[in-house]
Short mmCIF file of C-alpha atoms in Angstrom, two decimals:
data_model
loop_
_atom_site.label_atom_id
_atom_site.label_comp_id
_atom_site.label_asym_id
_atom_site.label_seq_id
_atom_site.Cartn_x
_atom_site.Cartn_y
_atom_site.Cartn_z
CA UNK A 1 46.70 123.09 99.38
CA UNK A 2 46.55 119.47 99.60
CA UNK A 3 47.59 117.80 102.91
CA UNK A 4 51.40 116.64 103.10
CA UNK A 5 51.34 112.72 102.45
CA UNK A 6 55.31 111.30 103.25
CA UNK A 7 54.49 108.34 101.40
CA UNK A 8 53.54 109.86 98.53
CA UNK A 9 55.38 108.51 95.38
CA UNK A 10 57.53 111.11 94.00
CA UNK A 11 56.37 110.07 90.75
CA UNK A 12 53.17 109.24 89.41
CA UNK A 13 53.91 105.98 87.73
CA UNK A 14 55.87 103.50 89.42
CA UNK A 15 59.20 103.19 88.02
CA UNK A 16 60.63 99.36 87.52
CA UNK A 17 64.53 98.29 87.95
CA UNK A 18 65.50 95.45 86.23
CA UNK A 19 68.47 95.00 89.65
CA UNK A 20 66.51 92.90 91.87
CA UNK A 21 68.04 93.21 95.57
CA UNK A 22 69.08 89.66 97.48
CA UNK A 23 68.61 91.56 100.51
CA UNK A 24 66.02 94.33 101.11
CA UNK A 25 66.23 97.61 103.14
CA UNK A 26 64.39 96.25 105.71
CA UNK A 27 66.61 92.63 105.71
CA UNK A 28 69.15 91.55 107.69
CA UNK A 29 71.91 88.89 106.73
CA UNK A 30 71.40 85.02 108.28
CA UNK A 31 73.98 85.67 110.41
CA UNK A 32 76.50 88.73 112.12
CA UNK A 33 79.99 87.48 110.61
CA UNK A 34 77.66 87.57 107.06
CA UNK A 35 76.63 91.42 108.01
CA UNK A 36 80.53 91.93 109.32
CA UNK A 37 81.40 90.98 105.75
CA UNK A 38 79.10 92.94 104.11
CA UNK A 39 79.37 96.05 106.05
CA UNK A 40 83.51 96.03 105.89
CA UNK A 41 82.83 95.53 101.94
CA UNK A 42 81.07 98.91 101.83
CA UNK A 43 83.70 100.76 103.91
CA UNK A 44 86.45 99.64 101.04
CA UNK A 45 85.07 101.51 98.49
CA UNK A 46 83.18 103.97 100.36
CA UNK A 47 86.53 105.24 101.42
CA UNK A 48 87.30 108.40 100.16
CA UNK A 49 87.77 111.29 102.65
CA UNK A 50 92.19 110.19 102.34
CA UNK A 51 91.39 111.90 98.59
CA UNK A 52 88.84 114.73 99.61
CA UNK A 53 90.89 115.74 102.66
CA UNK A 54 93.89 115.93 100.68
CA UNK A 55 92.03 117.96 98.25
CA UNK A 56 90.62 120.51 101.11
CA UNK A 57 94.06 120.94 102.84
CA UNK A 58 95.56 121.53 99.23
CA UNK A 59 92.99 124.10 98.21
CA UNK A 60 93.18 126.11 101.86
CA UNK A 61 96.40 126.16 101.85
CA UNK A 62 96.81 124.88 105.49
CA UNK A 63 100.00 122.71 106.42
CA UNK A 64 100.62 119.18 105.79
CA UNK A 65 100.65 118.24 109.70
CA UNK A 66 96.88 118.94 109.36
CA UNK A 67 96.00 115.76 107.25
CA UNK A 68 96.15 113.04 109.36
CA UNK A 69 93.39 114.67 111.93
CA UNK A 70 91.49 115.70 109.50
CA UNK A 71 90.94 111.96 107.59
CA UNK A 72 90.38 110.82 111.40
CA UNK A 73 87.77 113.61 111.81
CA UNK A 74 85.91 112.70 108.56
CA UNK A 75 86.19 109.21 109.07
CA UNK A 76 84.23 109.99 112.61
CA UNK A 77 81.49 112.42 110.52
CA UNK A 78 81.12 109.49 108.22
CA UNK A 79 79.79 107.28 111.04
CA UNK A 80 78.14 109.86 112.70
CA UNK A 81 76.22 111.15 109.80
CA UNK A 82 75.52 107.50 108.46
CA UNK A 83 74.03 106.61 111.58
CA UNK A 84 71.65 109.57 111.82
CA UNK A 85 70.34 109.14 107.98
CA UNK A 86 69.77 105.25 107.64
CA UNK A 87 68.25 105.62 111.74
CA UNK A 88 66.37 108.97 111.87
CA UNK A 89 66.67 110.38 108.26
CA UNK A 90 65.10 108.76 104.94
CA UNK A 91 66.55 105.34 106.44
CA UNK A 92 67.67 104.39 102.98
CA UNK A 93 71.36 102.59 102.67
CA UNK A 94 73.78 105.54 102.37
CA UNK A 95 76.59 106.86 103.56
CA UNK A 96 77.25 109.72 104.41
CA UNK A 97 80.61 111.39 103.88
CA UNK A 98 82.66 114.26 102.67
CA UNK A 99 81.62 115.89 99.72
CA UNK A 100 83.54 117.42 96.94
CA UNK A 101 80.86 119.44 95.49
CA UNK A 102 81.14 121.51 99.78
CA UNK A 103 84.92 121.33 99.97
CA UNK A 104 85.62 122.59 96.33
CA UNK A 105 83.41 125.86 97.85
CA UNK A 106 85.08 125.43 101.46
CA UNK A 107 88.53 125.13 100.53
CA UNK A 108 88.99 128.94 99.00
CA UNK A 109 86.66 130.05 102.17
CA UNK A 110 88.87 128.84 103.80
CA UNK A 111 92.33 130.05 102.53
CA UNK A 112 90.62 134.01 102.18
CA UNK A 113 88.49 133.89 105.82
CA UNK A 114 90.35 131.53 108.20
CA UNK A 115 89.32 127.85 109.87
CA UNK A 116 86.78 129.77 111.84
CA UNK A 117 84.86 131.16 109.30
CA UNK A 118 84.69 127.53 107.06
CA UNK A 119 82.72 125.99 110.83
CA UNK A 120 80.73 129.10 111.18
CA UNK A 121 79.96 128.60 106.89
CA UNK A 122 79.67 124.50 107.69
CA UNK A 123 76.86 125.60 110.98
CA UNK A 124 75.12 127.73 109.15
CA UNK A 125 74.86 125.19 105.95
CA UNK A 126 73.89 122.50 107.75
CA UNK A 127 70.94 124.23 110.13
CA UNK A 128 69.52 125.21 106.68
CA UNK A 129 69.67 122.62 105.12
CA UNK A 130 67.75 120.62 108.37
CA UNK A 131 65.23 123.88 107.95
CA UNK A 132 64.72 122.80 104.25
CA UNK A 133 64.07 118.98 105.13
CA UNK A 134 61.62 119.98 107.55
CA UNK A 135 60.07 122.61 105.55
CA UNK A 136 59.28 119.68 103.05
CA UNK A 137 59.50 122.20 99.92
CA UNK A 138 61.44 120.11 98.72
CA UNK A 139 58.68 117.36 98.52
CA UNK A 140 56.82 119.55 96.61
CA UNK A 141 58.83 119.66 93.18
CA UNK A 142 58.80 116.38 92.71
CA UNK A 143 56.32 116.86 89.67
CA UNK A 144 59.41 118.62 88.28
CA UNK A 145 61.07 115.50 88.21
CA UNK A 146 59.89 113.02 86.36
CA UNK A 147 61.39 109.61 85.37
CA UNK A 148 62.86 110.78 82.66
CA UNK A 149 64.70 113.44 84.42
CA UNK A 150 65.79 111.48 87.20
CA UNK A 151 67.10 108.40 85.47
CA UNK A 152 68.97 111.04 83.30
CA UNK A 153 70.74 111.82 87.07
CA UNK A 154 71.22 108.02 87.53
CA UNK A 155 72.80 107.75 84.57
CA UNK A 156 74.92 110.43 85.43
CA UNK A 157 75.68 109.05 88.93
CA UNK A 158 76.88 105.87 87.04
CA UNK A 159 78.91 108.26 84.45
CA UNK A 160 80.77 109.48 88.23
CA UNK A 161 81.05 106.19 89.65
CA UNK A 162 83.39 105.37 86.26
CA UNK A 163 85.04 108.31 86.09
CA UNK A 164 86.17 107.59 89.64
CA UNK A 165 87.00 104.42 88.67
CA UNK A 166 88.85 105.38 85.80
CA UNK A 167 90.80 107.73 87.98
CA UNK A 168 91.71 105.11 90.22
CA UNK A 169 93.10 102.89 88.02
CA UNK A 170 95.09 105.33 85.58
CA UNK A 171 96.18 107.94 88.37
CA UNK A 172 99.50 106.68 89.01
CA UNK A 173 99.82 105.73 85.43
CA UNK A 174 102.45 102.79 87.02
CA UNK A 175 101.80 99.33 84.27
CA UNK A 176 101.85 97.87 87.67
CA UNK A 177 98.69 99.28 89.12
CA UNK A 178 97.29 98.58 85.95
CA UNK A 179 98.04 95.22 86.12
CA UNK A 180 96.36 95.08 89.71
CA UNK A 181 93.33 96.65 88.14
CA UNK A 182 92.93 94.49 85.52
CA UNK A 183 93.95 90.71 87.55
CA UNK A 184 90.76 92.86 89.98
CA UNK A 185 88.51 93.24 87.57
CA UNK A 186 88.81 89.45 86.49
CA UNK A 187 88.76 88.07 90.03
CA UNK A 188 85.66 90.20 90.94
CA UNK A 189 83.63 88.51 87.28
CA UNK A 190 84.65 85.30 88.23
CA UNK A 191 83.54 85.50 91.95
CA UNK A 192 80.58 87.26 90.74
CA UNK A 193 79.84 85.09 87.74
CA UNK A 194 80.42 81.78 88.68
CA UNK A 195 80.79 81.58 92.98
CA UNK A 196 77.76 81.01 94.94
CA UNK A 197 76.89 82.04 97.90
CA UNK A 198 78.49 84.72 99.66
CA UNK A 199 81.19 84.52 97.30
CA UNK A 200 79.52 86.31 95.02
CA UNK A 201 77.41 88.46 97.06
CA UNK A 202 80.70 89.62 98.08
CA UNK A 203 82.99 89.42 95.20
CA UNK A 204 83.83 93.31 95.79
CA UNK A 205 85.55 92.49 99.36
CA UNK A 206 86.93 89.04 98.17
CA UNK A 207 88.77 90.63 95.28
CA UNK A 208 90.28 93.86 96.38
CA UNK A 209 91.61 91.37 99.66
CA UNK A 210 93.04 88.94 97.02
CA UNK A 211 94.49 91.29 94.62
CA UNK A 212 94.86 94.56 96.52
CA UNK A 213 96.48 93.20 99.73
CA UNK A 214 97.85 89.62 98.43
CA UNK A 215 98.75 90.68 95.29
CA UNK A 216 100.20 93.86 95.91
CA UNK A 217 102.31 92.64 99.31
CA UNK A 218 103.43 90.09 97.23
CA UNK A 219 104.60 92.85 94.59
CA UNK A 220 106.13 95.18 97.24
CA UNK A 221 102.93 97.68 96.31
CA UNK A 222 101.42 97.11 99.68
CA UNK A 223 103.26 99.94 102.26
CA UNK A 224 103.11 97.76 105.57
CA UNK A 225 105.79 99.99 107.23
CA UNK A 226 102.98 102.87 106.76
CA UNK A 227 100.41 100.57 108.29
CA UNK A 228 103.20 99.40 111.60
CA UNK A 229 103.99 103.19 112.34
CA UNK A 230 99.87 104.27 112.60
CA UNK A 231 98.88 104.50 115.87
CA UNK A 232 96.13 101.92 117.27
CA UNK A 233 94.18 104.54 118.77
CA UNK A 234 93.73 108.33 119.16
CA UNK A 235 91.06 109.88 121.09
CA UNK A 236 88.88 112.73 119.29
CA UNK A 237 87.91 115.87 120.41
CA UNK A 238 85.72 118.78 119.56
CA UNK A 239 87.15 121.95 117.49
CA UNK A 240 90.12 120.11 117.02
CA UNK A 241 91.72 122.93 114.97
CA UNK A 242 91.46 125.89 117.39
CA UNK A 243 94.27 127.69 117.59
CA UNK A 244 95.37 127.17 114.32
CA UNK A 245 95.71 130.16 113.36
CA UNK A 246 97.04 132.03 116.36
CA UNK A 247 93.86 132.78 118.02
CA UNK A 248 91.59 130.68 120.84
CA UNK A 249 88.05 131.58 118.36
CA UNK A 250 86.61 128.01 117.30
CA UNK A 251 83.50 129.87 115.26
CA UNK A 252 83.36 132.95 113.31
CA UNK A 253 80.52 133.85 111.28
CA UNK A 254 81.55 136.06 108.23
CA UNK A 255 78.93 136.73 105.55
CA UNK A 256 80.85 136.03 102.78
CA UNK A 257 82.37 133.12 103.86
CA UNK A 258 78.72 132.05 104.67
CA UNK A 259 77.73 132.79 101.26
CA UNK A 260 80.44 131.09 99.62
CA UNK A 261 80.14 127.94 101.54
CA UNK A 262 76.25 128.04 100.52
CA UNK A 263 77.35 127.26 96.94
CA UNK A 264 78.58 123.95 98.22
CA UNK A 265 75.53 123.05 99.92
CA UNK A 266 73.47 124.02 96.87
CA UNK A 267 75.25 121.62 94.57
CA UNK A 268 75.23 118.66 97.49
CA UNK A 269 71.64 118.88 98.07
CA UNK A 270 70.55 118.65 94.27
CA UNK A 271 73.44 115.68 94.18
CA UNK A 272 71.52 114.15 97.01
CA UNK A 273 68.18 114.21 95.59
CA UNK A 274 69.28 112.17 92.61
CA UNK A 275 71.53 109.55 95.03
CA UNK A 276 68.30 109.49 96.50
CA UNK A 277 66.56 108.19 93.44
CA UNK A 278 69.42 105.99 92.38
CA UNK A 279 69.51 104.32 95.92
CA UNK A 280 65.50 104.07 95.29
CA UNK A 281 66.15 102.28 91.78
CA UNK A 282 69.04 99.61 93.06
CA UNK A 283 66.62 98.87 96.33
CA UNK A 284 63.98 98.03 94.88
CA UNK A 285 62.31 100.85 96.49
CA UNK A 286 59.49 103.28 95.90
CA UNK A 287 60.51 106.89 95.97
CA UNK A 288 58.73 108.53 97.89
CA UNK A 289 58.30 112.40 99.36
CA UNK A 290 59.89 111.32 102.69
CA UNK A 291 62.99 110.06 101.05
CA UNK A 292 63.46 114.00 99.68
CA UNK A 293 62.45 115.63 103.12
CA UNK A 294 63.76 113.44 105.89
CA UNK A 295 67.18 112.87 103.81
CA UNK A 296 68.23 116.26 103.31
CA UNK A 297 66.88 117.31 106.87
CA UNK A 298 69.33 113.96 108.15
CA UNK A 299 71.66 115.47 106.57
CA UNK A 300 72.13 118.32 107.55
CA UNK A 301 71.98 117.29 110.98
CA UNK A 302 75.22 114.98 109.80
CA UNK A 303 77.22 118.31 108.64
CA UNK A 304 76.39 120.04 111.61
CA UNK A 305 78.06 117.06 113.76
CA UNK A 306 80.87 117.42 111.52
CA UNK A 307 81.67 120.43 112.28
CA UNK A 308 81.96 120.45 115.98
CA UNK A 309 84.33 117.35 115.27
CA UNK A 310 86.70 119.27 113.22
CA UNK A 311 85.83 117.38 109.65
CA UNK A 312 84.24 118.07 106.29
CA UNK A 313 80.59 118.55 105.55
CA UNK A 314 78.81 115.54 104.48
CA UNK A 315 76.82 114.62 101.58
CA UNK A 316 75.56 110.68 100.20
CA UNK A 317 77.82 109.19 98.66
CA UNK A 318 77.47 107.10 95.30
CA UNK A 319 79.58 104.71 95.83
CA UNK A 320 77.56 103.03 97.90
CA UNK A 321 74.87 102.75 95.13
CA UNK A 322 77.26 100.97 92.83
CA UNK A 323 77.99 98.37 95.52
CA UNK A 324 73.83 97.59 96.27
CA UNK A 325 73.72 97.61 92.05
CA UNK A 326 76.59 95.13 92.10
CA UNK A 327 75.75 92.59 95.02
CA UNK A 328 71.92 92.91 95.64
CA UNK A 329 72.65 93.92 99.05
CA UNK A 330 70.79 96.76 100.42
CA UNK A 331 70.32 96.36 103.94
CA UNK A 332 69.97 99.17 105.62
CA UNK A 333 71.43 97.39 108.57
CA UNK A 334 74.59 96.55 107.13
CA UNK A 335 74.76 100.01 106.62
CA UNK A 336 74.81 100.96 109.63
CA UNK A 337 77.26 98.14 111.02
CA UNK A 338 79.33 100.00 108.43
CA UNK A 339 78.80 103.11 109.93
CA UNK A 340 80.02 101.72 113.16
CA UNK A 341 83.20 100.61 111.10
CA UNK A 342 83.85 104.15 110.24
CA UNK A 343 83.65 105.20 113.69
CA UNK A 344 86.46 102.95 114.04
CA UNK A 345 88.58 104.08 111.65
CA UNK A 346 88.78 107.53 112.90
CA UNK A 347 88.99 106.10 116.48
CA UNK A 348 92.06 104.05 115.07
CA UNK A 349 94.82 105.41 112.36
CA UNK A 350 96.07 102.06 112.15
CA UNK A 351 92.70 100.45 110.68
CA UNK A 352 92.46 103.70 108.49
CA UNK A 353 95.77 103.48 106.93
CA UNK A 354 95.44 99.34 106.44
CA UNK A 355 92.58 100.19 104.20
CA UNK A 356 94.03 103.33 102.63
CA UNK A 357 97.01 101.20 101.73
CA UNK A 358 95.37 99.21 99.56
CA UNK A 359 96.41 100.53 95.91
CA UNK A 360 93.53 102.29 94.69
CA UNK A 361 93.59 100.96 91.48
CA UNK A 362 92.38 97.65 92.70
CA UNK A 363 89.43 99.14 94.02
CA UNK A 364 88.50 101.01 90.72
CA UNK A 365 89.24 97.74 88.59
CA UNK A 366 86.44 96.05 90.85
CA UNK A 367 84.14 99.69 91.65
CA UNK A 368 84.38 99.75 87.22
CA UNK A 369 81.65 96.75 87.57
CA UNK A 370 79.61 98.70 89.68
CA UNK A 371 79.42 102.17 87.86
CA UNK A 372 78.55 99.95 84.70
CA UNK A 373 75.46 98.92 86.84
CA UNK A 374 74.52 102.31 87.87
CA UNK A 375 74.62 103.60 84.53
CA UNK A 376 72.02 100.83 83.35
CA UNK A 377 70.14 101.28 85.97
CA UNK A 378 69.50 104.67 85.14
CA UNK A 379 68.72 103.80 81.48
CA UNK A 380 66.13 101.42 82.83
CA UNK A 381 64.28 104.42 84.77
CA UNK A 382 64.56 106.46 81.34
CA UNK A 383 63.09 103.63 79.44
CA UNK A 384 60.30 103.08 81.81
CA UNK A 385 59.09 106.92 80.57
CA UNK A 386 56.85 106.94 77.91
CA UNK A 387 59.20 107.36 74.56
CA UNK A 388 58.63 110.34 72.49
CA UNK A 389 60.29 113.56 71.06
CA UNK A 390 60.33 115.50 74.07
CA UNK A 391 61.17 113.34 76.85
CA UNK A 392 64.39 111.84 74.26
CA UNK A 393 65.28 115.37 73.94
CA UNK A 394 64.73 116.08 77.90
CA UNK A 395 67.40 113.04 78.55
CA UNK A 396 69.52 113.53 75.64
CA UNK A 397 70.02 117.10 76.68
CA UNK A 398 70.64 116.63 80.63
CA UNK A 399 72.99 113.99 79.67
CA UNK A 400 75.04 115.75 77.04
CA UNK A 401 75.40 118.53 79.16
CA UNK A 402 76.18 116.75 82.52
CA UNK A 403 79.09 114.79 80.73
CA UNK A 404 80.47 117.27 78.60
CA UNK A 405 80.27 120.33 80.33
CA UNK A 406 82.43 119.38 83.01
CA UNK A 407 85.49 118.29 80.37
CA UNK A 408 85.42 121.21 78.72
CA UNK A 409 85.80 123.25 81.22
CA UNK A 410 88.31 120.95 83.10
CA UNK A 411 90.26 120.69 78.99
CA UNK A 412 89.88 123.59 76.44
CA UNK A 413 87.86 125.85 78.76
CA UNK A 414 89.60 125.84 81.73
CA UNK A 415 90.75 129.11 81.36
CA UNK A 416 87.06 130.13 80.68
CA UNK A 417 86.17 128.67 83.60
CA UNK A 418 88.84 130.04 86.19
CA UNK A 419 87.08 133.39 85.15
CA UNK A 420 84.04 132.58 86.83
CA UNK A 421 82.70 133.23 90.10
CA UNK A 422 83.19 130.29 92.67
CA UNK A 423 79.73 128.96 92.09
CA UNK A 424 79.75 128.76 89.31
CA UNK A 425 83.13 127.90 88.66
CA UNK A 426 81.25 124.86 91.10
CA UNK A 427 78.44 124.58 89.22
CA UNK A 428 80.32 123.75 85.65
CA UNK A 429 82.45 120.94 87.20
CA UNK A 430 79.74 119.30 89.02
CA UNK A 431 78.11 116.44 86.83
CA UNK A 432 75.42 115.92 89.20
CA UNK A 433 74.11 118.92 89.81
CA UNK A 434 74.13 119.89 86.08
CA UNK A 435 72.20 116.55 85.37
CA UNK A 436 69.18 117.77 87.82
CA UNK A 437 69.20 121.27 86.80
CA UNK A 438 69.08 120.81 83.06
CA UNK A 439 67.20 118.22 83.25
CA UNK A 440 64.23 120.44 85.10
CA UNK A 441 64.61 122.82 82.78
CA UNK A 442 63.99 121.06 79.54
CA UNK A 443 61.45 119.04 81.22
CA UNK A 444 59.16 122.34 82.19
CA UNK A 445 60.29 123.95 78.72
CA UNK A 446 59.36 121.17 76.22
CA UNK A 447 56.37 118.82 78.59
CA UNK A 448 54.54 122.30 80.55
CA UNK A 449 55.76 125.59 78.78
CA UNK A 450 55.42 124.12 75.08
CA UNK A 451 52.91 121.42 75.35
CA UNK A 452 50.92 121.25 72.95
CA UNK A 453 48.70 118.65 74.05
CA UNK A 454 49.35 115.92 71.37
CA UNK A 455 51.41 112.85 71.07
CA UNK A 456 55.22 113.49 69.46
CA UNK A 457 55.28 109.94 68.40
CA UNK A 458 58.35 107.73 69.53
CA UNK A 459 61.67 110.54 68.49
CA UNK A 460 64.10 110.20 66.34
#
């Protein structure tokens, strides 16, 4: 067995991103009030555990009074676990944060086994998954994934990153926050398009202040009497749901529960892998085998510090990808100074609820720019694969499957799909993780199990 080389390329060919970055991992901004921009520019998208907490308390059935802890607890994981990956982990730019491919498995563990069982599930996850990263199996498939398979996921990743987008903008279905979405998608071209500067490095933060605060206030679609009754700070604790449900047990460990929560994980860490890539491609960075080990290990360290502070597992989040694609900025240090914002959002509801204020279609009217981005930039690591039959029909197939098996089982096979088994009931709504398995498949079924050995010519 050949001796294990982190810096190993996880593919053989170096793959080539037309999104150059302004600022490199290993860059830091001229000055701090640049990186202070920067850093509060990723926390404005990257702000999503208001939606997956919401989702989580919805799904367990727990009371409403439970919400506002829990977005402070997540808020806290987010900086916690974003600290440990982009110091200790693959130290790539991502942030870590709750994940709805863990909390669409955690959610019915915990409305059938109880709070205690969903941290004893969330332990248990997360020690694996630090087993796995240091086990560095998973450094060892990377033949399995190719180019063509992974820009297939990037692809996908950008197909999320507008869907979210999409969501943001027509959720309300008001003409006003479409309005707002639209004046911030204009604002964010012209900053980006024909500002200078740190104008346009930061077009993302400059328009969602102008539109989404300025705007809106001005439009009575800013709630400031939310933001004046938040407290300025609150001070965390650990297990701050015991008790919750009548009993002094912070941790139970039920089998089932433990097997159910798995699923989650499953999903996450084959989501991971490809945010991996995708933060790789937007970088300017080789992949490499210590990306895949280190990451996942990182982050499962990150889940297992979220659940002794009460909040949801963590996974990478792509969001974060869409804003490097967008501004060229992938400091890993500004990363981290965002992490450090984080911390202070869940330290203080009032800074939270400022941002979660802002109406969320003026994000996804500026975050539209940067799924477009993704998308290409997952096209470009397709492209960079040499074209024939199989590897069109390898990223053709991933893709078709990763978009469109998720709608119709969310449209005309939903009832199909509530007749499944939790994971897999996971499994056929998660994009991602569809993209990656597929695309492995094909890729050992038409390029290993039925090479033939000679050239397929260019496709169809």
């Amino acid at each position: 067995m050949p001796s294990y080389d982190p810096e190993q390329l996880v593919f053989e060919q170096e793959v080539v991103s037309s999104i150059t970055p302004v600022l490199g991992i290993e860059d830091r901004p001229k000055t701090f009030l640049e990186t202070l921009f920067y850093a509060w520019q990723v926390t404005l998208v990257d702000f999503t555990p208001f939606i997956w907490a919401g989702m989580f308390v919805t799904l367990a059935g727990l009371p409403q009074s439970v919400l506002p802890v829990m977005i402070s607890t997540c808020f806290l994981a987010m900086g916690v676990a974003t600290l440990i990956q982009t110091t200790v982990g693959n130290r790539l730019p991502i942030v870590q944060g709750p994940s709805a491919s863990v909390l669409s498995a955690m959610g019915p563990v915990t409305a059938m086994y109880g709070f205690p069982a969903m941290w004893g599930a969330v332990f248990v996850g997360g020690i694996l998954e630090v087993l796995l990263g240091m086990s560095r199996l998973l450094g060892r498939i990377r033949k399995f994934i190719p180019p063509v398979v992974t820009g297939s996921v990037v692809a996908t990743i950008g197909f999320v990153a507008a869907r979210i987008s999409l969501t943001w903008i027509f959720g309300s279905g008001r003409q006003m926050h479409l309005a707002l979405a639209l004046a911030a998608f204009l604002v964010a071209l012209f900053l980006k398009f024909r500002c200078r500067g740190i104008m346009s490095r930061g077009f993302i933060l400059v328009s969602t202040l102008l539109v989404g605060v300025g705007a809106a206030s001005l439009l009575g679609e800013y709630d400031w009497a939310r933001v004046a009754e938040a407290p300025w700070f609150a001070m965390p604790k650990l297990f701050p749901f015991r008790g919750l449900d009548g009993t002094d047990t912070a941790v139970a460990f039920v089998i089932a529960a433990v097997i159910g929560g798995l699923t989650g994980y499953i999903g996450s860490i084959f989501e991971s892998l490809g945010d991996y890539a995708a933060t790789c491609a937007v970088s300017g960075e080789s992949y490499r085998v210590k990306h895949i080990n280190r990451g996942i290990a990182a982050e499962g360290a990150g889940c297992i510090a979220s659940g002794f502070l009460g909040a949801l597992p963590v996974t990478s989040y792509t969001q974060n990808i869409g804003i490097i694609a967008a501004t060229g900025i992938a400091s890993r240090f500004v990363t981290q100074v965002a992490a450090v914002m984080f911390l202070l959002y869940g330290l203080s509801p009032k800074l939270a609820v400022m941002l979660a204020s802002i109406p969320r279609a003026a994000i996804g009217g500026v975050f539209a720019i940067s799924a477009s981005l993704i998308m290409f930039s997952g096209i470009d690591v397709i492209t960079s694969e040499k074209r024939n039959l199989k590897n069109n029909l390898v990223a053709g197939t991933a893709l078709g499957m990763a978009i469109m098996l998720p709608f119709y089982a969310s449209t005309a096979g939903a009832k199909w799909a509530a007749t499944l088994t939790p994971f897999w009931r996971m499994y056929v709504n998660n994009n991602v993780f569809i993209a990656v398995t597929v695309g492995v498949f094909m890729n050992l079924l038409v390029n290993h199990f039925l090479a033939s050995g000679e050239d397929d010519g260019p496709g169809m």
